[in-house]
Structure formats: structure tokens, C-alpha cells
């Protein structure tokens, strides 16, 4: 799959088998996602299945998820004043889909480039007026799902558990069912993907009367892990001046989230395994055990199966924790959900301003193209700072330097070879010079911020180390000068 910033891993591909019949049938079909409207960020997204169609007409009209397909054609209306009545068409030709501009006033763009006709590839980002769309060529969905899925009608088992991705939606459905059992849940995913949000959803859906207690296992003081988890008796060691119940007993009747479980040392893993097996806990310095009723949810960004193979994580503990495994995709594999997530964050961060906040199309383009190395947490902080800087319209200048630098680097990388990257002195006022200068300044700012760490700067830009070295050479930036 190729996106506007290079190859992108497919989002939660369940199967490449075109047809899998029987209960829970999955069919693989091309899909068109309406991601967001710049002038109405709260407008729900939508998903359109293209299987069985020959043409999709996109144009300005009353806000609706789409009309019924008639004679293998579908008309999709969008309440976007920048779109023409008939703006563009998606046409299927010899097994491929083409987007064809229908003589629109404001043009049709694919990956930021204006087109009249373009053969769509998986991951292509379309702009029609102030509305952004995403094309996927092979998405596994259940055969009995409706051809049009409107984001405003999505079932939300718990806060935060909504998605336009079919595979992730199925995972959330299973999670809601498993939450009502006593089975342990293991949540995997990169930092910032929402593992604690899932744990809170499991607790909320479980109906358990007790609290949700969260503990970061990686942050527990060395040598005090068992005391923190299981409690201590007064006088157990120097400094133990009072009884402390520990986190397991604090979560009795509720749920204990063992975050970053992969950072737990082997000795502590053995003690934890005993508690999970016996369903009782003994405080450090005590002679008797106390029965507990605790639902355990564990989370980690580590590959625990690989850790088991390497001998750094106990196989029996892994088996005990992984009754149900939920693996969350990184945000770079969830572009389908960007509009949904932005709307949810906007409602939470600025409820009074949410309905009136709009996005400049350049800012929207970069938000949808950026790789988000720190995932949903980074998106939240990005929006938080942009809201503080902007009045009612968020522009590219209001976005963090990492996103602006990634945009500039992408523009430089795709510039025609005939365009000079550094203008000669006699052409200092030439139009091409300011963008190059800004690109250099943004690269230098990131190098200073990351202490010359090339890998970190490359991640921030959503590019590779080799591409970063080439960009630095073009801009005459000495990377070695910024290493600390």
C-alpha cells in the first residue's frame, strides 16, 4: 500500500481471502471513506462499500450518508459549499477504480496534487472542496453489513470504543462481550494507542462494583514491587511503620490494570503468578494470605511472545494473562478514524468551541498525512496546542513543528529535479526561496530539540534515516553539529 508519504502498512488486515463463507462470513471489498469536512469537524464520517458498483457520483447536496445504489451506481451527497453539484466520479474500469473530475470549480486532488483523472491506489487521499476521503482497495468486512456505514450511527460499547475500521470494530465487539466474563485481558500496542482507555472500557462494561486501579509496572521502585502490589505489614522491614494493603487489595471487587507488564522483573513475575493462580494475596511480612476478587487487565508495548522465547518473560504468566488478547493498531494505521478521533477530542478539549472550529485545508492535509509516531496521545496534544493558538480556524502554522517539518520535507522530496533547492544570491527574492528557508529552519529546530538524534528527528518527520541524510545534504545542514 502506498500513501501520500510512502508505503503504509495496511490497517488490521484480517484476511486476504476474497471469500470466506459460513457464519461470520468475511468478504474483501474496496471501500471509500469520507474522513472529515474542514468546515464542520463534528460532521460524522462515513464508509461506502464499492463492491458491486460501477460508478459513484460525489457532489454537493443535503447531508446524508448516501443514496441507494441503482443500476450499479451510487450518488453520495455532501453538505460542502466548496463542492460542485456534481464534483467528481469514481469509475470502475477493468477491475480498477479511477477518480475523474467532473469539471468542478475548485478541482479534485489526490495526495495533494490536482488531477483530472487518476487511477486510485490503496491509501490514496482525495480532496473534494473542503472534504477529505480515503480509498482502500481491499477491506475485509462481514457480508451482512450495510453497504453504507454512517459514523453517527456507530455503536459505542463504552467511551472511546468507536471506529470506522471494520476489523477494529469487531475487536471492540468481542471486547464488550468478554468484559462481562472473568477472563483476563491482555492489551497490546504502542505507547499512546489507548491501552488504558480499553482497560477502563473493560471495567465499565464488566459491571463490577469495585474501582479500577491502574499501576505502571515499569515505574515501580526496584525492590518494592511486591510491597506495592501485595501490601506490607508494619515492621516487615526498616521504614515499614504502618500496615499498607497494596494495590491488589485496593482493587478488590474491581479491576486492576497492570500497565507495562512487560517491564516486570522475573522474580516479581513469579510472585504475581502465584497471586493470579491462588486468587489470594499475602502482604510482605505477613504469615497469612487474604482472598481477593480482582479482574486483571494487563497491557504492554512489548512483544510478550518474543519475550517468552527470549526467556525474559515467564511462559506460564503469559498464558495466565492472555485469556483474551486485544492488539491495538498504531494511529498511522487508523487514518480512517482521524475524523472520528478529532471530533471526540474537540468535544472533550473545547466543548464550547467545538461546533465553530474549522480546519484550513492545508492543516487537514498534513494531519491526515502525518505518521503520528506517538499515536493518539500525540494527536491530543497537537489539537490542544492548536486550539490555544487559533481563534476559530486551525491553520498549518498552528500545528506543532514536527508536523510542519514533515510537510516541508515531503514537499522538498517531491520537488521536480529542475527546481533549485537553494536559490542563488542574485535570486534571493525568488518565490521558491522562502519555502526552502522554512524547511531548513524546521529541520534545524528539530535537530536542536532532539539533541542531534537523527533517528528521533526522522521519526518526527515520518521519514527514514537515509532520506533525512539526503534532505540535510540538500539543505547544507551539518547533522554532526547538533549531536549532544
CSV table of C-alpha atoms in Angstrom, one decimal, residues 55-305:
chain,number,residue,atom,x,y,z
A,55,UNK,CA,-19.8,4.3,-10.6
A,56,UNK,CA,-20.0,6.6,-7.6
A,57,UNK,CA,-21.0,10.2,-8.1
A,58,UNK,CA,-19.8,12.7,-5.5
A,59,UNK,CA,-21.3,16.1,-5.2
A,60,UNK,CA,-22.8,18.9,-3.1
A,61,UNK,CA,-26.2,18.1,-1.6
A,62,UNK,CA,-28.0,17.6,1.7
A,63,UNK,CA,-26.0,15.9,4.4
A,64,UNK,CA,-26.7,12.2,4.0
A,65,UNK,CA,-24.7,9.0,4.1
A,66,UNK,CA,-25.6,8.3,0.5
A,67,UNK,CA,-28.5,7.2,-1.6
A,68,UNK,CA,-29.3,3.6,-2.5
A,69,UNK,CA,-27.4,2.2,-5.4
A,70,UNK,CA,-29.5,2.0,-8.6
A,71,UNK,CA,-28.2,0.1,-11.6
A,72,UNK,CA,-24.8,-0.3,-10.1
A,73,UNK,CA,-24.5,3.4,-9.5
A,74,UNK,CA,-24.3,5.4,-6.2
A,75,UNK,CA,-24.8,9.1,-5.6
A,76,UNK,CA,-23.2,10.5,-2.4
A,77,UNK,CA,-24.3,14.0,-1.3
A,78,UNK,CA,-22.1,16.1,1.0
A,79,UNK,CA,-23.1,19.4,2.6
A,80,UNK,CA,-19.9,21.1,1.4
A,81,UNK,CA,-20.3,24.5,-0.1
A,82,UNK,CA,-16.9,24.3,-1.8
A,83,UNK,CA,-18.0,21.2,-3.8
A,84,UNK,CA,-19.8,21.4,-7.1
A,85,UNK,CA,-23.2,19.8,-7.7
A,86,UNK,CA,-21.5,17.0,-9.5
A,87,UNK,CA,-17.9,17.3,-8.4
A,88,UNK,CA,-16.2,14.0,-9.3
A,89,UNK,CA,-16.9,10.4,-10.2
A,90,UNK,CA,-15.3,7.2,-9.1
A,91,UNK,CA,-15.5,4.8,-12.1
A,92,UNK,CA,-14.6,1.1,-12.2
A,93,UNK,CA,-12.6,0.1,-15.3
A,94,UNK,CA,-11.1,-3.3,-15.8
A,95,UNK,CA,-11.0,-4.1,-12.1
A,96,UNK,CA,-9.5,-0.8,-11.1
A,97,UNK,CA,-11.1,2.4,-9.7
A,98,UNK,CA,-10.5,5.8,-11.3
A,99,UNK,CA,-11.4,9.2,-9.8
A,100,UNK,CA,-12.5,11.6,-12.6
A,101,UNK,CA,-13.1,15.3,-12.0
A,102,UNK,CA,-16.5,16.3,-13.4
A,103,UNK,CA,-15.4,19.8,-14.4
A,104,UNK,CA,-15.6,21.0,-10.8
A,105,UNK,CA,-15.0,24.7,-9.9
A,106,UNK,CA,-12.4,24.0,-7.2
A,107,UNK,CA,-10.8,20.9,-8.6
A,108,UNK,CA,-10.1,17.3,-7.4
A,109,UNK,CA,-6.9,16.5,-5.6
A,110,UNK,CA,-5.2,13.2,-4.9
A,111,UNK,CA,-2.4,13.2,-2.3
A,112,UNK,CA,-2.2,16.9,-2.6
A,113,UNK,CA,-2.0,17.0,-6.4
A,114,UNK,CA,-4.7,18.3,-8.7
A,115,UNK,CA,-5.9,15.7,-11.2
A,116,UNK,CA,-8.5,15.4,-13.9
A,117,UNK,CA,-8.3,11.6,-14.0
A,118,UNK,CA,-6.3,9.3,-11.7
A,119,UNK,CA,-6.1,5.5,-11.1
A,120,UNK,CA,-6.6,5.0,-7.4
A,121,UNK,CA,-4.2,3.1,-5.3
A,122,UNK,CA,-4.7,1.8,-1.8
A,123,UNK,CA,-4.3,4.6,0.7
A,124,UNK,CA,-4.8,7.5,-1.7
A,125,UNK,CA,-6.1,10.7,0.0
A,126,UNK,CA,-8.7,12.6,-2.0
A,127,UNK,CA,-9.8,16.2,-1.5
A,128,UNK,CA,-13.0,17.5,-3.0
A,129,UNK,CA,-13.8,21.0,-1.8
A,130,UNK,CA,-13.3,21.0,1.9
A,131,UNK,CA,-14.0,17.3,2.3
A,132,UNK,CA,-11.3,14.6,2.6
A,133,UNK,CA,-11.7,11.0,1.5
A,134,UNK,CA,-9.6,7.8,1.7
A,135,UNK,CA,-9.6,5.0,-0.8
A,136,UNK,CA,-8.9,1.4,0.4
A,137,UNK,CA,-8.7,-1.3,-2.2
A,138,UNK,CA,-9.3,-4.5,-0.1
A,139,UNK,CA,-11.0,-4.2,3.3
A,140,UNK,CA,-12.4,-7.4,4.9
A,141,UNK,CA,-16.0,-6.8,6.1
A,142,UNK,CA,-18.8,-9.1,7.2
A,143,UNK,CA,-21.0,-9.9,4.2
A,144,UNK,CA,-24.2,-8.9,6.0
A,145,UNK,CA,-23.1,-5.4,6.9
A,146,UNK,CA,-24.8,-2.5,5.2
A,147,UNK,CA,-23.1,-1.1,2.1
A,148,UNK,CA,-23.0,2.4,3.7
A,149,UNK,CA,-22.0,2.8,7.4
A,150,UNK,CA,-22.6,6.3,8.8
A,151,UNK,CA,-20.3,7.3,11.7
A,152,UNK,CA,-23.1,9.0,13.6
A,153,UNK,CA,-24.9,5.6,13.9
A,154,UNK,CA,-21.9,3.6,15.2
A,155,UNK,CA,-22.4,1.5,18.2
A,156,UNK,CA,-20.2,2.6,21.1
A,157,UNK,CA,-20.0,-0.2,23.7
A,158,UNK,CA,-18.1,2.2,26.0
A,159,UNK,CA,-16.5,5.7,25.7
A,160,UNK,CA,-13.7,5.6,23.2
A,161,UNK,CA,-14.7,2.3,21.6
A,162,UNK,CA,-15.8,3.6,18.2
A,163,UNK,CA,-14.1,3.1,14.9
A,164,UNK,CA,-14.7,3.2,11.2
A,165,UNK,CA,-12.3,0.3,10.7
A,166,UNK,CA,-14.3,-2.9,10.4
A,167,UNK,CA,-11.7,-5.2,11.9
A,168,UNK,CA,-11.2,-2.9,14.9
A,169,UNK,CA,-14.9,-2.7,15.3
A,170,UNK,CA,-15.2,-6.5,15.5
A,171,UNK,CA,-12.4,-6.5,18.1
A,172,UNK,CA,-14.3,-3.9,20.2
A,173,UNK,CA,-17.5,-6.0,19.9
A,174,UNK,CA,-15.6,-9.1,21.2
A,175,UNK,CA,-14.1,-7.0,24.0
A,176,UNK,CA,-17.6,-5.9,25.1
A,177,UNK,CA,-18.7,-9.5,25.3
A,178,UNK,CA,-15.5,-10.7,27.1
A,179,UNK,CA,-15.8,-7.9,29.6
A,180,UNK,CA,-18.8,-9.5,31.2
A,181,UNK,CA,-16.8,-12.6,32.0
A,182,UNK,CA,-13.9,-13.1,34.5
A,183,UNK,CA,-11.4,-13.9,31.7
A,184,UNK,CA,-8.2,-11.9,32.0
A,185,UNK,CA,-7.5,-9.4,29.2
A,186,UNK,CA,-4.1,-8.6,27.7
A,187,UNK,CA,-3.9,-5.3,25.7
A,188,UNK,CA,-1.0,-4.9,23.3
A,189,UNK,CA,0.0,-1.8,21.4
A,190,UNK,CA,2.5,1.0,21.0
A,191,UNK,CA,2.6,3.8,23.6
A,192,UNK,CA,-0.2,6.2,23.2
A,193,UNK,CA,-2.6,3.9,21.3
A,194,UNK,CA,-5.2,3.9,24.1
A,195,UNK,CA,-4.5,0.8,26.1
A,196,UNK,CA,-5.7,2.4,29.4
A,197,UNK,CA,-8.8,3.6,27.6
A,198,UNK,CA,-9.6,0.0,26.6
A,199,UNK,CA,-8.9,-1.2,30.2
A,200,UNK,CA,-11.4,1.4,31.5
A,201,UNK,CA,-13.9,0.2,29.0
A,202,UNK,CA,-13.5,-3.4,30.1
A,203,UNK,CA,-14.0,-2.3,33.7
A,204,UNK,CA,-17.1,-0.2,32.8
A,205,UNK,CA,-18.7,-3.0,30.8
A,206,UNK,CA,-17.9,-5.6,33.4
A,207,UNK,CA,-20.4,-4.3,35.9
A,208,UNK,CA,-18.0,-4.9,38.8
A,209,UNK,CA,-18.8,-2.7,41.8
A,210,UNK,CA,-15.2,-2.0,42.8
A,211,UNK,CA,-12.8,0.5,41.5
A,212,UNK,CA,-10.4,0.4,38.6
A,213,UNK,CA,-6.9,0.7,39.9
A,214,UNK,CA,-4.1,1.3,37.4
A,215,UNK,CA,-0.4,0.8,38.1
A,216,UNK,CA,2.6,1.3,35.8
A,217,UNK,CA,4.8,-1.8,36.5
A,218,UNK,CA,7.8,-0.2,34.8
A,219,UNK,CA,7.6,2.7,37.3
A,220,UNK,CA,7.5,0.6,40.5
A,221,UNK,CA,10.6,1.2,42.6
A,222,UNK,CA,13.1,-1.7,42.3
A,223,UNK,CA,12.9,-4.0,45.3
A,224,UNK,CA,9.4,-2.6,46.3
A,225,UNK,CA,7.3,-4.2,43.6
A,226,UNK,CA,5.8,-6.9,45.9
A,227,UNK,CA,5.2,-4.3,48.7
A,228,UNK,CA,3.3,-2.0,46.2
A,229,UNK,CA,1.3,-4.8,44.7
A,230,UNK,CA,0.6,-7.1,47.7
A,231,UNK,CA,1.0,-4.7,50.6
A,232,UNK,CA,3.2,-4.7,53.7
A,233,UNK,CA,2.8,-5.4,57.4
A,234,UNK,CA,4.1,-2.9,59.9
A,235,UNK,CA,7.6,-3.8,60.9
A,236,UNK,CA,8.3,-6.0,57.9
A,237,UNK,CA,11.4,-4.1,57.2
A,238,UNK,CA,13.0,-0.8,58.2
A,239,UNK,CA,10.7,2.0,57.3
A,240,UNK,CA,7.5,-0.1,57.3
A,241,UNK,CA,5.9,2.0,60.0
A,242,UNK,CA,2.3,1.1,59.2
A,243,UNK,CA,0.2,-1.6,57.5
A,244,UNK,CA,-0.4,-1.0,53.8
A,245,UNK,CA,-3.0,-3.1,51.9
A,246,UNK,CA,-1.3,-2.9,48.4
A,247,UNK,CA,-2.9,-2.4,45.1
A,248,UNK,CA,-4.4,-5.9,44.7
A,249,UNK,CA,-6.5,-5.4,47.8
A,250,UNK,CA,-7.3,-1.8,46.8
A,251,UNK,CA,-8.8,-3.2,43.6
A,252,UNK,CA,-10.8,-6.0,45.4
A,253,UNK,CA,-14.2,-6.3,43.8
A,254,UNK,CA,-13.0,-4.2,40.9
A,255,UNK,CA,-10.3,-4.3,38.2
A,256,UNK,CA,-6.5,-3.9,38.4
A,257,UNK,CA,-4.7,-2.6,35.3
A,258,UNK,CA,-1.1,-3.9,35.2
A,259,UNK,CA,0.3,-1.4,32.7
A,260,UNK,CA,3.6,-2.1,31.1
A,261,UNK,CA,3.6,-5.7,32.4
A,262,UNK,CA,6.5,-6.5,30.1
A,263,UNK,CA,8.8,-4.4,32.3
A,264,UNK,CA,8.2,-6.6,35.4
A,265,UNK,CA,11.3,-8.4,36.6
A,266,UNK,CA,11.3,-12.2,36.6
A,267,UNK,CA,11.3,-12.5,40.4
A,268,UNK,CA,8.2,-10.3,40.6
A,269,UNK,CA,6.6,-12.3,37.7
A,270,UNK,CA,6.8,-15.4,39.8
A,271,UNK,CA,5.1,-13.7,42.8
A,272,UNK,CA,2.4,-12.3,40.6
A,273,UNK,CA,1.7,-15.7,39.0
A,274,UNK,CA,1.1,-17.2,42.4
A,275,UNK,CA,-1.4,-14.5,43.3
A,276,UNK,CA,-3.3,-15.0,40.0
A,277,UNK,CA,-3.3,-18.8,40.4
A,278,UNK,CA,-4.4,-18.8,44.1
A,279,UNK,CA,-6.6,-15.7,43.9
A,280,UNK,CA,-5.2,-14.7,47.3
A,281,UNK,CA,-2.5,-12.2,48.3
A,282,UNK,CA,0.0,-12.2,51.2
A,283,UNK,CA,1.4,-8.9,52.3
A,284,UNK,CA,5.2,-8.7,52.8
A,285,UNK,CA,6.0,-9.6,56.4
A,286,UNK,CA,2.6,-11.3,56.9
A,287,UNK,CA,2.1,-15.0,57.7
A,288,UNK,CA,-1.4,-15.4,56.2
A,289,UNK,CA,-3.0,-14.9,52.8
A,290,UNK,CA,-6.2,-12.9,52.1
A,291,UNK,CA,-8.6,-14.0,49.4
A,292,UNK,CA,-9.2,-11.4,46.7
A,293,UNK,CA,-11.7,-10.9,43.9
A,294,UNK,CA,-9.9,-8.9,41.2
A,295,UNK,CA,-10.3,-8.7,37.5
A,296,UNK,CA,-6.9,-8.3,35.9
A,297,UNK,CA,-6.2,-6.4,32.7
A,298,UNK,CA,-2.5,-6.3,31.6
A,299,UNK,CA,-1.1,-4.0,29.0
A,300,UNK,CA,2.3,-3.6,27.3
A,301,UNK,CA,4.0,-2.2,24.2
A,302,UNK,CA,6.4,-5.2,24.3
A,303,UNK,CA,6.1,-8.3,22.2
A,304,UNK,CA,5.4,-10.7,25.0
A,305,UNK,CA,5.6,-13.8,22.8
